[in-house]
Amino acid sequence: MTLNVPADLQLLDAQDALRHKRDEFLVPDDIVYLDGNSLGCLPRGVPARLAEVTQQEWGEHLIRSWTRNAESAQDWMALPDRVAAKVSRLIGAGADEVAVGDSTSVNTFKALAAAMSITERRVLLTDADNFPTDLYMAQGLNRLLGGSWEIRTCPNTEIMEHLTPDVGVTLFTEVDYRTGRKLDMQGLTARARELGILTVWDLAHSAGAFPVDLNGCGADFAVGCGYKYLNGGPGAPAFLFVAGRHHDAAPVFLSGWMGHADPFEMARTYSPAAGARRYLVGTPQVLSLSALDEALNVFSDVDMNVLRQKSLSLTDTFIRLMEPLAEKHPLTLVTPENHDERGSQVSYRHPDAQNVMKSLIERGIVGDFRTPDILRFGFTPLYHAHADVWRAVQGIQAVLKGQK
Ligand SMILES: *Cc1c(COP(=O)(O)O)cnc(C)c1O
């Protein structure tokens, strides 16, 4: 694709403080990849790290790798803690408040189970349009609890009004996976705390996408994915945040041996490890944890406020360039234009969204379709330039022209 990128966008790219970060990723140049909100691009350091882990750590050192060199990258036992420390920096948490392992779904179960067991109330408030796994986990847990909870739902635009003193726990996703709407986590958490409500935040589309400050907000619990904006690779381990003030009060229900204070003591009863390490369950997923560990190094010199500014500049540019298309075609912007209410994705409704996305992907514009009629485009400031936004819109224009 040779396209004349407008001068104003070229200038923005020339002045981009994060420009050099793109070189740290393998970004295919035959497509415009707008799905880093679903599976982040491959950080270039990961293949070498995985080769080392498989060939040396696994192949040669075998079981000795669990404990050798407590200080080195070869100590598999400490790997979850090292990764947790890197994640904690991105979400405004203490390193001992984060556990990395399992999937977001499983961590949602752990967070909900803990939260629901430390309140006398019996109402869980969530969003009927929340990501399905969040709802399913709440439903499954309620079955285990004999259906003793009311799972109450409200639109995510009306949460504040639904925070009432009978609500025990809230489960909301900070950035809606369909619309890209970002909630006021600070304001909602503050109000929840005033009312004695415990908050569980799903940060699937937040961690690595913009600054998150869990402790600054006073959040109680949070979960998030390793494979989206954190670029940890397909099926990367997820994270769980439990505010330090709850560690001793919130029982551990998935009390596996890796969360034990001394796993190799092989004791008959469970006693929790210090801090969030107690929320680990079984043997750490060393290969995928190593990939995530390496991927997180990309963030080590990134100012998340700078990243946020670039994200907004990319999504602003996309929305602006799409305006003439939205006038001509049945496209409706569903992502808020207000910066405070926007994550790092932009979504449009289109009556034939599924086919439009199919054609876009054939043309090399890789976003995704979400039922029933959403076209979703994710922007990742670490490896996108404004020129990519321009290329994407040229492709979208061509596809829409070809539509009836
Ligand atoms: C992607 C996503 C998940 C994924 O959960 P997994 O257990 O990793 O499959 C959970 N919640 C939200 C809001 C998501 O967007």
Short mmCIF file of C-alpha atoms and ligand atoms in Angstrom, two decimals:
data_model
loop_
_atom_site.label_atom_id
_atom_site.label_comp_id
_atom_site.label_asym_id
_atom_site.label_seq_id
_atom_site.Cartn_x
_atom_site.Cartn_y
_atom_site.Cartn_z
CA MET A 1 0.00 0.00 0.00
CA THR A 2 1.52 3.31 -1.01
CA LEU A 3 -0.53 6.13 0.28
CA ASN A 4 0.01 9.80 0.71
CA VAL A 5 -0.23 10.34 4.40
CA PRO A 6 -1.40 13.92 5.11
CA ALA A 7 1.28 16.29 6.37
CA ASP A 8 -0.42 16.92 9.72
CA LEU A 9 -0.37 13.20 10.51
CA GLN A 10 3.23 12.85 9.35
CA LEU A 11 4.13 15.66 11.72
CA LEU A 12 2.37 13.97 14.64
CA ASP A 13 4.35 10.80 13.90
CA ALA A 14 7.62 12.71 13.62
CA GLN A 15 7.01 14.24 17.07
CA ASP A 16 5.83 11.00 18.66
CA ALA A 17 7.84 10.29 21.82
CA LEU A 18 6.93 6.58 21.60
CA ARG A 19 7.95 6.21 17.95
CA HIS A 20 10.94 4.01 18.75
CA LYS A 21 8.81 1.47 20.62
CA ARG A 22 7.46 0.04 17.38
CA ASP A 23 10.89 -1.47 16.69
CA GLU A 24 10.47 -3.60 19.80
CA PHE A 25 7.58 -5.46 18.15
CA LEU A 26 7.15 -7.64 15.14
CA VAL A 27 4.46 -5.62 13.38
CA PRO A 28 3.40 -7.20 10.08
CA ASP A 29 3.58 -4.48 7.43
CA ASP A 30 1.27 -6.09 4.90
CA ILE A 31 -1.72 -5.49 7.17
CA VAL A 32 -2.96 -2.79 9.50
CA TYR A 33 -3.41 -4.65 12.75
CA LEU A 34 -6.14 -3.07 14.86
CA ASP A 35 -6.73 -5.94 17.23
CA GLY A 36 -4.11 -5.45 19.92
CA ASN A 37 -7.06 -5.17 22.31
CA SER A 38 -7.68 -8.85 21.61
CA LEU A 39 -4.18 -10.23 21.02
CA GLY A 40 -1.21 -7.90 21.22
CA CYS A 41 1.61 -8.04 18.65
CA LEU A 42 4.70 -10.13 19.35
CA PRO A 43 7.43 -8.27 21.26
CA ARG A 44 10.73 -9.05 19.52
CA GLY A 45 12.41 -10.19 22.72
CA VAL A 46 9.96 -13.03 23.30
CA PRO A 47 11.15 -15.67 20.79
CA ALA A 48 14.73 -15.55 22.11
CA ARG A 49 13.52 -15.71 25.68
CA LEU A 50 11.31 -18.69 24.93
CA ALA A 51 14.18 -20.40 23.13
CA GLU A 52 16.34 -19.93 26.21
CA VAL A 53 13.65 -21.13 28.57
CA THR A 54 12.94 -24.22 26.50
CA GLN A 55 16.51 -25.12 25.53
CA GLN A 56 18.48 -24.23 28.63
CA GLU A 57 16.08 -23.93 31.53
CA TRP A 58 13.88 -26.83 30.53
CA GLY A 59 16.09 -28.84 28.20
CA GLU A 60 19.31 -28.77 30.20
CA HIS A 61 18.56 -27.75 33.75
CA LEU A 62 15.24 -29.51 33.97
CA ILE A 63 13.83 -29.65 37.48
CA ARG A 64 16.75 -27.68 38.89
CA SER A 65 15.30 -24.58 37.22
CA TRP A 66 12.57 -24.34 39.83
CA THR A 67 14.97 -23.14 42.47
CA ARG A 68 18.37 -22.34 40.99
CA ASN A 69 19.72 -18.83 41.37
CA ALA A 70 17.00 -17.20 43.38
CA GLU A 71 18.07 -13.89 41.87
CA SER A 72 18.21 -14.92 38.23
CA ALA A 73 15.56 -15.28 35.60
CA GLN A 74 15.97 -19.02 35.94
CA ASP A 75 14.20 -19.34 39.26
CA TRP A 76 10.82 -20.57 38.14
CA MET A 77 9.38 -20.53 41.66
CA ALA A 78 9.83 -16.77 41.84
CA LEU A 79 8.71 -16.12 38.28
CA PRO A 80 5.07 -15.34 39.20
CA ASP A 81 6.28 -12.74 41.72
CA ARG A 82 8.63 -11.11 39.25
CA VAL A 83 5.87 -10.81 36.68
CA ALA A 84 3.45 -9.55 39.35
CA ALA A 85 5.89 -6.75 40.21
CA LYS A 86 5.97 -5.63 36.57
CA VAL A 87 2.18 -5.74 36.25
CA SER A 88 1.65 -3.91 39.54
CA ARG A 89 3.52 -0.87 38.26
CA LEU A 90 1.04 -0.57 35.38
CA ILE A 91 -2.09 -0.78 37.52
CA GLY A 92 -1.21 1.31 40.56
CA ALA A 93 -0.87 -1.62 42.93
CA GLY A 94 1.74 -2.84 45.39
CA ALA A 95 3.81 -5.78 44.12
CA ASP A 96 2.49 -7.94 46.95
CA GLU A 97 -1.11 -7.15 46.00
CA VAL A 98 -0.90 -8.84 42.59
CA ALA A 99 -0.85 -12.52 41.67
CA VAL A 100 -0.13 -13.60 38.10
CA GLY A 101 -1.40 -16.93 36.85
CA ASP A 102 -4.50 -18.74 35.59
CA SER A 103 -6.99 -17.04 33.27
CA THR A 104 -9.00 -13.87 33.74
CA SER A 105 -12.10 -16.04 34.12
CA VAL A 106 -10.58 -18.05 36.96
CA ASN A 107 -9.26 -14.92 38.62
CA THR A 108 -12.72 -13.38 38.40
CA PHE A 109 -13.99 -16.39 40.32
CA LYS A 110 -11.30 -15.94 42.96
CA ALA A 111 -12.03 -12.22 43.33
CA LEU A 112 -15.79 -12.67 43.49
CA ALA A 113 -15.57 -15.56 45.93
CA ALA A 114 -13.33 -13.53 48.22
CA ALA A 115 -15.46 -10.38 47.99
CA MET A 116 -18.76 -12.21 48.44
CA SER A 117 -17.50 -13.97 51.54
CA ILE A 118 -16.54 -10.82 53.42
CA THR A 119 -19.85 -8.99 53.21
CA GLU A 120 -23.15 -9.73 54.91
CA ARG A 121 -25.07 -8.37 51.93
CA ARG A 122 -26.43 -10.62 49.19
CA VAL A 123 -26.63 -8.45 46.07
CA LEU A 124 -24.04 -8.52 43.29
CA LEU A 125 -24.39 -5.61 40.86
CA THR A 126 -23.06 -6.03 37.35
CA ASP A 127 -23.76 -5.00 33.76
CA ALA A 128 -26.12 -7.15 31.66
CA ASP A 129 -23.81 -6.39 28.71
CA ASN A 130 -20.66 -7.27 30.63
CA PHE A 131 -18.25 -9.65 28.95
CA PRO A 132 -19.95 -13.08 29.10
CA THR A 133 -17.33 -14.80 31.22
CA ASP A 134 -17.80 -12.23 33.99
CA LEU A 135 -21.53 -12.98 34.07
CA TYR A 136 -21.03 -16.73 33.82
CA MET A 137 -18.54 -16.76 36.67
CA ALA A 138 -20.94 -14.82 38.88
CA GLN A 139 -23.75 -17.23 37.95
CA GLY A 140 -21.64 -20.32 38.63
CA LEU A 141 -20.49 -19.02 41.97
CA ASN A 142 -24.06 -18.23 42.92
CA ARG A 143 -25.03 -21.84 42.09
CA LEU A 144 -22.29 -23.01 44.44
CA LEU A 145 -23.74 -20.70 47.09
CA GLY A 146 -27.17 -22.28 46.70
CA GLY A 147 -28.55 -19.30 44.78
CA SER A 148 -28.44 -17.18 47.92
CA TRP A 149 -27.32 -14.09 45.99
CA GLU A 150 -29.29 -11.75 43.78
CA ILE A 151 -27.38 -10.96 40.61
CA ARG A 152 -28.70 -7.53 39.73
CA THR A 153 -27.84 -5.82 36.47
CA CYS A 154 -27.89 -2.25 35.24
CA PRO A 155 -26.66 -0.51 32.08
CA ASN A 156 -23.07 0.63 32.52
CA THR A 157 -24.18 4.20 31.90
CA GLU A 158 -26.32 4.11 35.07
CA ILE A 159 -24.09 2.48 37.65
CA MET A 160 -23.94 5.47 40.00
CA GLU A 161 -27.73 5.46 40.50
CA HIS A 162 -27.65 1.72 41.16
CA LEU A 163 -25.08 1.91 43.94
CA THR A 164 -27.45 1.44 46.87
CA PRO A 165 -26.73 0.30 50.43
CA ASP A 166 -28.08 -3.21 49.80
CA VAL A 167 -25.41 -3.92 47.18
CA GLY A 168 -22.56 -6.00 48.56
CA VAL A 169 -20.26 -6.38 45.57
CA THR A 170 -19.94 -4.78 42.13
CA LEU A 171 -18.41 -6.42 39.08
CA PHE A 172 -17.78 -4.03 36.22
CA THR A 173 -15.39 -3.88 33.28
CA GLU A 174 -13.70 -0.50 33.18
CA VAL A 175 -13.74 -0.34 29.38
CA ASP A 176 -16.71 -1.94 27.64
CA TYR A 177 -15.43 -4.52 25.17
CA ARG A 178 -18.06 -3.62 22.60
CA THR A 179 -18.45 0.13 22.77
CA GLY A 180 -15.06 1.12 24.14
CA ARG A 181 -16.82 3.26 26.77
CA LYS A 182 -14.58 3.87 29.77
CA LEU A 183 -16.17 4.15 33.18
CA ASP A 184 -15.30 6.66 35.88
CA MET A 185 -13.51 4.10 38.02
CA GLN A 186 -12.34 6.73 40.48
CA GLY A 187 -15.78 8.24 41.08
CA LEU A 188 -17.64 4.93 41.15
CA THR A 189 -15.16 3.31 43.51
CA ALA A 190 -15.25 6.30 45.85
CA ARG A 191 -19.06 6.16 45.99
CA ALA A 192 -19.03 2.38 46.47
CA ARG A 193 -16.65 2.75 49.41
CA GLU A 194 -18.90 5.35 51.03
CA LEU A 195 -21.73 2.82 50.88
CA GLY A 196 -19.66 -0.12 52.09
CA ILE A 197 -19.78 -1.84 48.69
CA LEU A 198 -16.80 -3.95 47.57
CA THR A 199 -15.61 -3.39 44.01
CA VAL A 200 -14.28 -5.97 41.57
CA TRP A 201 -12.89 -4.32 38.43
CA ASP A 202 -12.21 -6.15 35.19
CA LEU A 203 -9.24 -4.39 33.59
CA ALA A 204 -9.12 -6.54 30.42
CA HIS A 205 -9.09 -3.44 28.20
CA SER A 206 -7.31 -1.13 30.64
CA ALA A 207 -4.02 -2.69 31.75
CA GLY A 208 -1.31 -1.54 29.36
CA ALA A 209 -3.76 0.68 27.48
CA PHE A 210 -3.64 3.72 29.78
CA PRO A 211 -2.59 4.54 33.36
CA VAL A 212 -4.59 2.63 35.97
CA ASP A 213 -4.40 3.57 39.64
CA LEU A 214 -6.15 0.89 41.68
CA ASN A 215 -4.87 2.06 45.05
CA GLY A 216 -5.41 5.70 44.14
CA CYS A 217 -9.06 4.77 43.52
CA GLY A 218 -9.36 2.62 46.63
CA ALA A 219 -10.38 -0.43 44.59
CA ASP A 220 -10.84 -3.72 46.42
CA PHE A 221 -10.28 -6.37 43.75
CA ALA A 222 -9.34 -6.41 40.07
CA VAL A 223 -8.52 -8.85 37.30
CA GLY A 224 -7.11 -8.50 33.81
CA CYS A 225 -5.62 -10.26 30.80
CA GLY A 226 -1.99 -10.82 29.88
CA TYR A 227 -2.54 -11.27 26.15
CA LYS A 228 -4.33 -8.04 25.23
CA TYR A 229 -2.54 -4.71 25.74
CA LEU A 230 0.18 -6.43 27.78
CA ASN A 231 1.24 -8.41 24.68
CA GLY A 232 1.98 -11.61 26.59
CA GLY A 233 0.89 -13.91 23.75
CA PRO A 234 -2.09 -16.19 23.16
CA GLY A 235 -3.41 -17.59 26.42
CA ALA A 236 -0.95 -15.57 28.51
CA PRO A 237 -1.51 -15.81 32.27
CA ALA A 238 -3.86 -13.24 33.76
CA PHE A 239 -3.54 -11.13 36.89
CA LEU A 240 -5.51 -10.74 40.08
CA PHE A 241 -5.31 -7.73 42.40
CA VAL A 242 -6.47 -7.93 45.99
CA ALA A 243 -6.01 -4.79 48.08
CA GLY A 244 -3.62 -5.50 50.93
CA ARG A 245 -6.26 -4.59 53.53
CA HIS A 246 -8.25 -7.69 52.51
CA HIS A 247 -5.48 -10.28 52.50
CA ASP A 248 -6.06 -11.53 55.98
CA ALA A 249 -9.84 -11.15 55.97
CA ALA A 250 -10.65 -12.64 52.57
CA PRO A 251 -10.48 -16.44 52.66
CA VAL A 252 -8.71 -18.24 49.83
CA PHE A 253 -11.14 -20.74 48.30
CA LEU A 254 -9.01 -22.08 45.46
CA SER A 255 -6.43 -22.94 48.06
CA GLY A 256 -3.87 -24.75 45.95
CA TRP A 257 -0.43 -25.76 47.10
CA MET A 258 1.35 -22.98 45.22
CA GLY A 259 -0.47 -20.45 47.35
CA HIS A 260 0.70 -22.18 50.50
CA ALA A 261 3.19 -20.44 52.76
CA ASP A 262 5.68 -23.25 52.14
CA PRO A 263 4.63 -25.53 49.28
CA PHE A 264 7.42 -28.02 49.81
CA GLU A 265 6.62 -28.46 53.45
CA MET A 266 3.83 -30.67 52.05
CA ALA A 267 1.70 -29.84 55.07
CA ARG A 268 -1.74 -31.40 55.41
CA THR A 269 -3.63 -28.19 55.88
CA TYR A 270 -3.46 -25.01 53.94
CA SER A 271 -1.93 -21.91 55.35
CA PRO A 272 -1.69 -18.97 53.00
CA ALA A 273 1.53 -17.48 51.66
CA ALA A 274 2.21 -13.84 52.47
CA GLY A 275 0.52 -11.23 50.29
CA ALA A 276 -1.20 -11.97 47.01
CA ARG A 277 1.01 -14.99 46.37
CA ARG A 278 -1.67 -16.90 48.29
CA TYR A 279 -3.98 -16.53 45.28
CA LEU A 280 -1.73 -18.67 43.09
CA VAL A 281 -3.28 -22.09 42.72
CA GLY A 282 -1.17 -24.71 41.00
CA THR A 283 2.19 -25.00 39.29
CA PRO A 284 3.07 -21.75 37.48
CA GLN A 285 2.72 -21.81 33.66
CA VAL A 286 6.43 -21.28 33.13
CA LEU A 287 6.51 -21.01 29.33
CA SER A 288 3.69 -18.52 29.06
CA LEU A 289 4.79 -16.66 32.19
CA SER A 290 8.25 -16.28 30.68
CA ALA A 291 6.75 -14.83 27.49
CA LEU A 292 4.68 -12.38 29.53
CA ASP A 293 7.69 -11.50 31.70
CA GLU A 294 9.70 -10.62 28.61
CA ALA A 295 6.78 -8.79 26.96
CA LEU A 296 6.36 -6.56 30.00
CA ASN A 297 9.94 -5.29 29.63
CA VAL A 298 8.66 -3.20 26.74
CA PHE A 299 6.85 -1.04 29.31
CA SER A 300 9.85 -0.50 31.56
CA ASP A 301 10.74 2.93 30.09
CA VAL A 302 7.23 3.96 29.07
CA ASP A 303 5.49 6.87 30.76
CA MET A 304 1.87 5.71 30.80
CA ASN A 305 0.63 9.31 30.67
CA VAL A 306 2.52 9.82 27.41
CA LEU A 307 1.07 6.55 26.15
CA ARG A 308 -2.42 7.73 27.05
CA GLN A 309 -1.95 11.01 25.17
CA LYS A 310 -0.85 9.13 22.09
CA SER A 311 -3.75 6.70 22.39
CA LEU A 312 -6.21 9.60 22.47
CA SER A 313 -4.47 11.24 19.54
CA LEU A 314 -4.76 8.01 17.52
CA THR A 315 -8.43 7.46 18.36
CA ASP A 316 -9.26 11.17 17.82
CA THR A 317 -7.59 10.98 14.43
CA PHE A 318 -9.49 7.82 13.53
CA ILE A 319 -12.84 9.31 14.56
CA ARG A 320 -12.12 12.49 12.60
CA LEU A 321 -11.04 10.67 9.44
CA MET A 322 -14.09 8.39 9.69
CA GLU A 323 -16.54 11.31 9.90
CA PRO A 324 -17.11 11.69 6.14
CA LEU A 325 -17.64 7.92 5.87
CA ALA A 326 -20.14 7.93 8.72
CA GLU A 327 -22.09 10.59 6.81
CA LYS A 328 -22.24 8.55 3.62
CA HIS A 329 -22.72 5.06 5.05
CA PRO A 330 -24.88 3.54 7.79
CA LEU A 331 -22.09 3.78 10.36
CA THR A 332 -22.83 4.95 13.89
CA LEU A 333 -20.03 5.83 16.27
CA VAL A 334 -20.72 4.13 19.60
CA THR A 335 -17.51 5.08 21.39
CA PRO A 336 -17.79 8.29 23.42
CA GLU A 337 -15.98 11.30 21.96
CA ASN A 338 -15.31 12.62 25.44
CA HIS A 339 -11.74 11.61 26.31
CA ASP A 340 -12.56 10.67 29.90
CA GLU A 341 -15.06 8.12 28.64
CA ARG A 342 -12.90 6.47 25.99
CA GLY A 343 -10.53 3.53 26.24
CA SER A 344 -8.10 2.71 23.44
CA GLN A 345 -10.59 1.31 20.93
CA VAL A 346 -13.18 2.84 18.64
CA SER A 347 -16.37 1.03 17.64
CA TYR A 348 -19.09 1.65 15.11
CA ARG A 349 -22.41 0.01 14.54
CA HIS A 350 -23.14 -1.08 10.98
CA PRO A 351 -26.17 -3.16 9.94
CA ASP A 352 -23.91 -5.52 7.97
CA ALA A 353 -20.98 -5.36 10.36
CA GLN A 354 -20.06 -9.02 10.11
CA ASN A 355 -19.59 -8.92 6.33
CA VAL A 356 -17.93 -5.52 6.42
CA MET A 357 -15.33 -6.85 8.85
CA LYS A 358 -14.84 -9.96 6.74
CA SER A 359 -14.06 -7.78 3.70
CA LEU A 360 -11.83 -5.51 5.77
CA ILE A 361 -9.78 -8.45 7.01
CA GLU A 362 -9.44 -9.74 3.42
CA ARG A 363 -8.08 -6.30 2.54
CA GLY A 364 -5.60 -6.40 5.41
CA ILE A 365 -7.44 -4.13 7.84
CA VAL A 366 -7.63 -6.43 10.84
CA GLY A 367 -10.15 -5.30 13.41
CA ASP A 368 -12.93 -7.47 14.74
CA PHE A 369 -16.66 -7.98 14.74
CA ARG A 370 -18.69 -8.29 17.92
CA THR A 371 -22.34 -9.31 17.96
CA PRO A 372 -24.76 -8.04 17.01
CA ASP A 373 -23.50 -5.22 14.78
CA ILE A 374 -20.25 -3.82 16.12
CA LEU A 375 -17.08 -3.07 14.15
CA ARG A 376 -14.27 -2.79 16.67
CA PHE A 377 -10.88 -1.17 16.06
CA GLY A 378 -8.21 -1.31 18.76
CA PHE A 379 -5.29 1.14 18.87
CA THR A 380 -2.04 0.33 20.58
CA PRO A 381 0.20 3.38 21.03
CA LEU A 382 3.32 1.26 21.46
CA TYR A 383 3.25 0.15 17.85
CA HIS A 384 0.78 2.29 15.94
CA ALA A 385 1.51 5.48 14.08
CA HIS A 386 -1.00 8.03 12.82
CA ALA A 387 -0.02 6.79 9.35
CA ASP A 388 -1.56 3.41 10.26
CA VAL A 389 -4.79 5.17 11.15
CA TRP A 390 -4.74 6.81 7.75
CA ARG A 391 -4.09 3.50 5.97
CA ALA A 392 -6.91 1.88 7.93
CA VAL A 393 -9.41 4.55 6.97
CA GLN A 394 -8.40 4.30 3.28
CA GLY A 395 -9.11 0.57 3.45
CA ILE A 396 -12.42 1.05 5.26
CA GLN A 397 -13.46 3.61 2.67
CA ALA A 398 -12.71 1.20 -0.17
CA VAL A 399 -14.66 -1.62 1.47
CA LEU A 400 -17.68 0.54 2.26
CA LYS A 401 -17.75 1.82 -1.32
CA GLY A 402 -17.97 -1.76 -2.51
CA GLN A 403 -20.93 -2.40 -0.20
CA LYS A 404 -24.43 -1.92 -1.42
C1 LIG B 1 -11.01 -10.69 27.03
C2 LIG B 1 -11.83 -10.58 28.25
C3 LIG B 1 -11.85 -11.60 29.21
C4 LIG B 1 -11.15 -12.89 28.90
O1 LIG B 1 -11.18 -13.85 29.89
P1 LIG B 1 -10.29 -15.17 29.68
O2 LIG B 1 -10.48 -15.94 30.89
O3 LIG B 1 -8.89 -14.72 29.41
O4 LIG B 1 -10.81 -15.86 28.44
C5 LIG B 1 -12.53 -11.38 30.40
N1 LIG B 1 -13.20 -10.22 30.61
C6 LIG B 1 -13.24 -9.23 29.67
C7 LIG B 1 -13.98 -7.97 29.94
C8 LIG B 1 -12.57 -9.39 28.46
O5 LIG B 1 -12.62 -8.45 27.54
#
